[in-house]
Coordinates of C-alpha atoms in Angstrom, one line a residue:
M1 CA -88.0 -4.8 133.6
D2 CA -87.1 -6.9 130.7
Q3 CA -83.4 -7.9 130.4
T4 CA -81.9 -8.3 126.9
T5 CA -78.6 -9.5 125.7
P6 CA -76.3 -7.2 123.8
N7 CA -77.0 -9.1 120.6
S8 CA -80.7 -8.8 121.0
T9 CA -80.5 -5.0 121.6
A10 CA -78.1 -4.3 118.6
P11 CA -79.7 -2.7 115.5
P12 CA -79.9 -4.8 112.2
D13 CA -77.5 -2.5 110.3
A14 CA -74.8 -3.1 112.8
H15 CA -74.8 -6.8 111.9
A16 CA -74.4 -5.9 108.2
D17 CA -71.5 -3.6 108.9
R18 CA -69.9 -6.2 111.0
D19 CA -70.2 -8.8 108.3
A20 CA -68.8 -6.4 105.7
D21 CA -65.9 -5.7 108.0
E22 CA -65.2 -9.3 108.3
L23 CA -65.4 -9.9 104.5
R24 CA -63.3 -6.8 103.5
P25 CA -59.9 -8.1 104.2
G26 CA -60.5 -11.2 102.1
L27 CA -61.8 -9.2 99.1
V28 CA -58.9 -6.9 99.3
A29 CA -56.5 -9.8 99.3
W30 CA -58.3 -11.4 96.4
V31 CA -58.2 -8.2 94.4
R32 CA -54.6 -7.7 95.1
R33 CA -53.9 -11.3 94.2
H34 CA -55.8 -11.0 90.8
K35 CA -55.1 -7.3 89.9
V36 CA -52.5 -7.8 87.2
P37 CA -54.3 -10.6 85.3
V38 CA -57.6 -8.7 85.4
L39 CA -55.9 -5.5 84.0
V40 CA -54.2 -7.5 81.2
T41 CA -57.5 -9.2 80.3
S42 CA -59.4 -6.0 80.3
A43 CA -56.8 -4.3 78.0
S44 CA -56.9 -7.2 75.6
I45 CA -60.6 -7.2 75.4
S46 CA -60.6 -3.4 74.8
L47 CA -58.0 -3.7 72.0
L48 CA -59.9 -6.5 70.4
V49 CA -63.1 -4.5 70.4
H50 CA -61.5 -1.5 68.9
L51 CA -59.8 -3.6 66.2
V52 CA -63.1 -5.2 65.2
F53 CA -64.8 -1.8 65.0
G54 CA -61.9 -0.5 62.9
I55 CA -62.1 -3.4 60.4
I56 CA -65.9 -2.9 60.1
A57 CA -65.4 0.8 59.5
A58 CA -62.7 0.2 56.8
L59 CA -64.9 -2.3 55.0
W60 CA -67.8 0.1 55.1
M61 CA -65.7 2.9 53.6
M62 CA -64.4 0.7 50.8
N63 CA -67.8 -0.5 49.8
R64 CA -69.4 3.0 49.7
P65 CA -70.5 4.2 46.2
P66 CA -67.9 6.5 44.5
A67 CA -70.3 9.4 44.6
Q68 CA -70.4 9.3 48.4
I69 CA -66.6 9.6 48.9
G70 CA -66.5 13.4 49.1
S71 CA -68.9 15.5 47.2
A72 CA -66.1 17.7 45.8
Q73 CA -64.7 15.0 43.5
P74 CA -65.9 15.3 39.9
E75 CA -67.3 12.4 38.1
V76 CA -65.1 11.0 35.3
E77 CA -66.8 9.8 32.1
F78 CA -65.2 7.1 29.9
A79 CA -65.8 6.7 26.2
V80 CA -66.5 3.1 25.3
M81 CA -65.1 2.0 22.0
T82 CA -65.6 -1.4 20.3
D83 CA -62.7 -3.5 19.0
A84 CA -64.0 -3.0 15.5
E85 CA -63.8 0.8 15.8
L86 CA -60.3 0.7 17.3
A87 CA -59.0 -1.6 14.5
Q88 CA -60.6 0.8 11.9
I89 CA -58.7 3.8 13.4
A90 CA -55.4 1.9 13.5
Q91 CA -55.8 0.9 9.9
A92 CA -56.3 4.5 8.9
D93 CA -53.1 5.6 10.6
L94 CA -51.1 2.8 8.9
E95 CA -52.4 3.9 5.5
L96 CA -51.3 7.5 6.2
D97 CA -47.8 6.5 7.2
A98 CA -47.1 3.8 4.6
P99 CA -44.8 5.0 1.7
D100 CA -46.0 4.7 -1.8
A101 CA -44.4 1.6 -3.3
S102 CA -44.9 2.8 -6.8
D103 CA -42.9 6.0 -6.1
S104 CA -40.0 3.9 -4.6
A105 CA -39.9 1.6 -7.6
A106 CA -39.8 4.7 -10.0
A107 CA -36.9 6.1 -8.0
L108 CA -34.9 2.9 -8.2
E109 CA -35.5 2.7 -12.0
L110 CA -34.3 6.3 -12.4
S111 CA -31.2 5.6 -10.3
A112 CA -30.4 2.5 -12.5
E113 CA -30.8 4.6 -15.7
L114 CA -28.3 7.2 -14.4
D115 CA -25.6 4.6 -13.6
L116 CA -22.4 6.3 -14.8
G117 CA -20.6 3.0 -15.0
E118 CA -22.5 2.3 -18.2
L119 CA -21.5 5.6 -19.9
E120 CA -18.7 5.9 -22.4
V121 CA -17.5 9.4 -23.2
D122 CA -15.0 10.4 -25.8
L123 CA -13.8 13.8 -24.6
S124 CA -11.0 14.0 -27.2
E125 CA -13.6 14.8 -29.9
L126 CA -15.2 17.3 -27.7
T127 CA -11.9 19.2 -27.3
D128 CA -11.6 19.4 -31.1
S129 CA -14.9 21.2 -31.3
I130 CA -14.7 23.7 -28.4
G131 CA -10.9 24.3 -28.4
D132 CA -8.4 24.0 -25.6
V133 CA -9.2 24.9 -22.1
T134 CA -6.3 26.3 -20.1
L135 CA -6.1 25.5 -16.4
Q136 CA -3.4 26.6 -13.9
L137 CA -1.7 23.6 -12.3
G138 CA 1.3 24.1 -10.0
G139 CA 3.9 25.9 -12.1
G140 CA 2.4 25.2 -15.5
D141 CA -0.8 25.3 -17.6
V142 CA -3.0 22.5 -18.5
E143 CA -4.8 22.7 -21.8
G144 CA -7.7 20.4 -22.7
L145 CA -10.4 18.7 -20.8
G146 CA -9.2 16.9 -17.7
L147 CA -12.2 14.6 -17.3
G148 CA -11.7 11.0 -18.2
V149 CA -14.4 8.4 -17.7
G150 CA -13.2 4.8 -17.6
E151 CA -15.2 1.6 -18.0
S152 CA -14.9 0.6 -14.3
V153 CA -16.5 2.3 -11.4
G154 CA -14.1 2.9 -8.5
A155 CA -12.5 5.5 -6.3
G156 CA -10.8 7.4 -9.2
A157 CA -7.4 9.0 -9.8
S158 CA -6.0 12.3 -11.2
F159 CA -2.8 13.0 -13.1
F160 CA -2.0 16.5 -14.3
G161 CA -5.7 17.3 -13.8
V162 CA -7.0 14.4 -15.9
E163 CA -9.5 12.4 -14.0
A164 CA -10.0 8.6 -14.4
R165 CA -12.3 6.1 -12.8
G166 CA -11.5 2.7 -11.5
N167 CA -9.4 0.9 -8.9
R168 CA -6.3 0.0 -10.8
F169 CA -4.2 2.7 -12.6
A170 CA -1.2 2.3 -14.8
F171 CA 1.2 5.3 -15.3
V172 CA 3.3 5.2 -18.5
V173 CA 5.7 8.2 -18.1
D174 CA 8.4 9.7 -20.4
I175 CA 11.9 10.0 -19.0
S176 CA 13.7 10.6 -22.3
G177 CA 16.6 13.1 -22.4
S178 CA 14.4 16.1 -23.3
M179 CA 12.7 15.8 -19.9
R180 CA 15.9 17.2 -18.3
L181 CA 15.2 20.6 -19.9
D182 CA 13.3 23.5 -18.3
G183 CA 12.6 21.7 -15.1
K184 CA 10.2 19.2 -16.6
L185 CA 11.6 16.2 -14.8
E186 CA 11.2 17.8 -11.4
A187 CA 7.7 19.0 -12.2
M188 CA 6.7 15.5 -13.4
K189 CA 8.1 13.9 -10.2
A190 CA 6.1 16.3 -8.0
E191 CA 2.9 15.7 -9.9
L192 CA 3.3 11.9 -10.0
I193 CA 4.0 11.8 -6.2
R194 CA 0.9 14.0 -5.6
S195 CA -1.2 11.7 -7.8
L196 CA -0.2 8.5 -6.1
S197 CA -0.5 10.1 -2.6
A198 CA -4.2 11.0 -3.4
L199 CA -5.2 7.5 -4.3
F200 CA -7.7 5.7 -2.0
T201 CA -6.2 2.9 0.0
S202 CA -8.6 0.5 -1.9
S203 CA -6.8 1.3 -5.2
N204 CA -3.7 -0.2 -6.8
F205 CA -1.1 1.4 -9.0
F206 CA 1.7 0.5 -11.4
V207 CA 4.3 3.0 -12.7
I208 CA 6.6 2.3 -15.6
F209 CA 9.0 4.8 -17.1
Y210 CA 10.3 4.7 -20.7
S211 CA 12.9 6.2 -22.9
G212 CA 15.1 3.8 -24.9
G213 CA 13.5 0.9 -22.9
A214 CA 11.0 0.2 -20.2
F215 CA 11.7 0.7 -16.5
P216 CA 9.2 -0.3 -13.8
L217 CA 9.3 2.0 -10.7
G218 CA 11.9 0.9 -8.2
G219 CA 12.9 -2.2 -10.3
R220 CA 10.1 -4.0 -8.6
G221 CA 8.9 -5.8 -11.7
V222 CA 5.5 -5.8 -13.3
D223 CA 3.0 -6.1 -10.5
W224 CA 0.4 -4.0 -8.8
V225 CA 1.3 -1.9 -5.7
E226 CA -1.4 -1.4 -3.1
A227 CA -2.1 2.3 -2.3
T228 CA -1.5 1.9 1.4
D229 CA 0.6 4.3 3.4
S230 CA 3.6 2.0 3.1
G231 CA 3.0 1.5 -0.7
K232 CA 2.8 5.3 -1.2
A233 CA 5.9 5.9 0.9
W234 CA 7.8 3.3 -1.2
A235 CA 6.7 5.0 -4.4
R236 CA 7.7 8.5 -3.3
S237 CA 11.2 7.5 -2.4
N238 CA 11.7 5.7 -5.7
V239 CA 10.2 8.4 -7.9
L240 CA 12.7 10.9 -6.4
R241 CA 15.6 8.7 -7.7
V242 CA 14.5 8.7 -11.3
E243 CA 16.8 10.2 -13.9
A244 CA 16.0 11.2 -17.5
N245 CA 18.1 10.0 -20.5
G246 CA 17.7 8.5 -23.9
P247 CA 15.2 8.5 -26.9
T248 CA 11.4 8.3 -26.8
F249 CA 10.2 4.7 -27.4
P250 CA 6.9 4.1 -25.4
L251 CA 5.8 0.8 -27.0
G252 CA 8.0 -1.4 -24.8
A253 CA 6.4 0.0 -21.7
F254 CA 2.9 -0.7 -23.1
E255 CA 3.9 -4.3 -23.9
E256 CA 4.9 -4.7 -20.2
L257 CA 1.3 -3.8 -19.2
L258 CA 0.1 -7.0 -20.8
R259 CA 1.7 -8.9 -17.9
L260 CA -0.4 -7.1 -15.3
D261 CA -3.1 -9.3 -13.7
P262 CA -5.8 -8.2 -13.4
R263 CA -5.8 -5.6 -16.2
P264 CA -5.8 -1.9 -15.5
D265 CA -9.0 0.1 -15.3
A266 CA -7.3 3.2 -16.8
I267 CA -3.9 4.1 -18.3
Y268 CA -2.1 7.5 -18.1
F269 CA 0.3 8.1 -21.0
M270 CA 2.6 11.1 -20.8
T271 CA 5.3 12.4 -23.3
D272 CA 7.1 15.6 -23.8
G273 CA 8.0 14.9 -27.5
E274 CA 6.9 12.9 -30.5
F275 CA 7.5 9.3 -31.7
Q276 CA 7.0 7.3 -34.8
D277 CA 3.6 6.1 -36.1
Q278 CA 4.8 2.5 -35.8
Q279 CA 5.0 3.0 -32.0
A280 CA 1.4 4.3 -32.0
D281 CA 0.2 1.2 -34.1
G282 CA 1.8 -1.1 -31.5
I283 CA 0.2 0.8 -28.6
L284 CA -3.2 0.4 -30.2
N285 CA -2.6 -3.4 -30.6
V286 CA -1.9 -3.6 -26.9
F287 CA -5.1 -1.7 -26.2
R288 CA -7.1 -4.3 -28.1
R289 CA -6.0 -6.9 -25.6
I290 CA -6.2 -4.7 -22.5
E291 CA -9.3 -2.6 -23.5
A292 CA -8.6 0.1 -20.9
P293 CA -9.0 3.8 -21.9
I294 CA -5.7 5.6 -22.5
H295 CA -5.6 9.2 -21.3
C296 CA -2.9 10.9 -23.3
I297 CA -0.9 14.0 -22.0
T298 CA 1.6 16.1 -23.9
F299 CA 3.9 17.9 -21.5
G300 CA 5.7 21.1 -22.4
S301 CA 5.7 20.5 -26.1
R302 CA 2.9 19.9 -28.7
E303 CA 5.1 17.9 -31.1
G304 CA 3.3 14.7 -30.3
E305 CA -0.2 16.1 -30.2
A306 CA -1.5 14.6 -33.4
I307 CA -0.4 11.0 -32.6
M308 CA -1.5 11.4 -29.0
R309 CA -5.0 12.5 -30.1
R310 CA -5.2 9.5 -32.4
I311 CA -4.4 7.1 -29.5
A312 CA -6.9 8.9 -27.2
T313 CA -9.7 8.8 -29.7
S314 CA -9.1 5.1 -30.6
T315 CA -9.1 4.0 -27.0
R316 CA -12.1 6.0 -25.6
G317 CA -9.6 8.0 -23.6
T318 CA -8.9 11.8 -23.4
Y319 CA -6.2 14.1 -24.7
T320 CA -4.8 17.0 -22.7
H321 CA -1.8 19.3 -23.2
V322 CA 0.0 20.6 -20.1
E323 CA 2.4 23.5 -20.4
G324 CA 5.8 23.0 -18.8
P325 CA 6.9 24.8 -15.7
R326 CA 7.5 28.5 -16.0
G327 CA 10.9 30.0 -15.1

């Protein structure tokens, strides 16, 4: 009977299992030792692979033809226009919007021809032909045409309804003894204050009263007063202090106007009575040096109408009669 050793009688698979058992503890230790680095490396490789595939997919989508990005999107057609065609259309629009230069020039010429500053109107002759026009003003009546056109273009003024144009206005006002009757003095003061208060601030005024002599308003002297708020307030307070007395000699007041610098654009001349022809001759001599229209007003009485019409006609002014206040 043959004798065999245990090693010779063991099957081959037993040797393999024994070798595996001997190697298993070393492999387990190696895996345990390298577990974390391997996991990190694997995750990094996976992330890198996904990133590369993502970039490739994005590039592929961006480079696809527009017709392939969703079949539901309609195609958009663009009209192609050359620079010459675009310039032609723009030029046509400009020609439609541009104003007609010839029409503008015609309008300017028409405006120049209608410049009222070049007109000279003698309304005193007009009143002779159409008669007196009666207007109600405060407590009295105004007869005649109250439209005076001076030589200078300006803001304008109004006295007893008589209009004048310009920037500098002189008021020559009667304060003779007869103005104390029938409330004429008070009515004159109220109208003069109203007239001065209505002036534009760009205007200037000068008021001079006359009877037996000439008396500038407030004793200020012969000088223009600016129509500012302070100038108007000064004038109101001094007009209210005026008293009536003496005869009717207006020439001295007109001679004082020659001292005004610059000259007035228009003169208001009011009287409630009559005066001598020599006074009228002197007034016309003053006008020849001043050359400002004189708007003549008879107040309450028509005694001086003839001589006042003469002055108005000779100076390109107007004549107006104003009825005195009614009781």
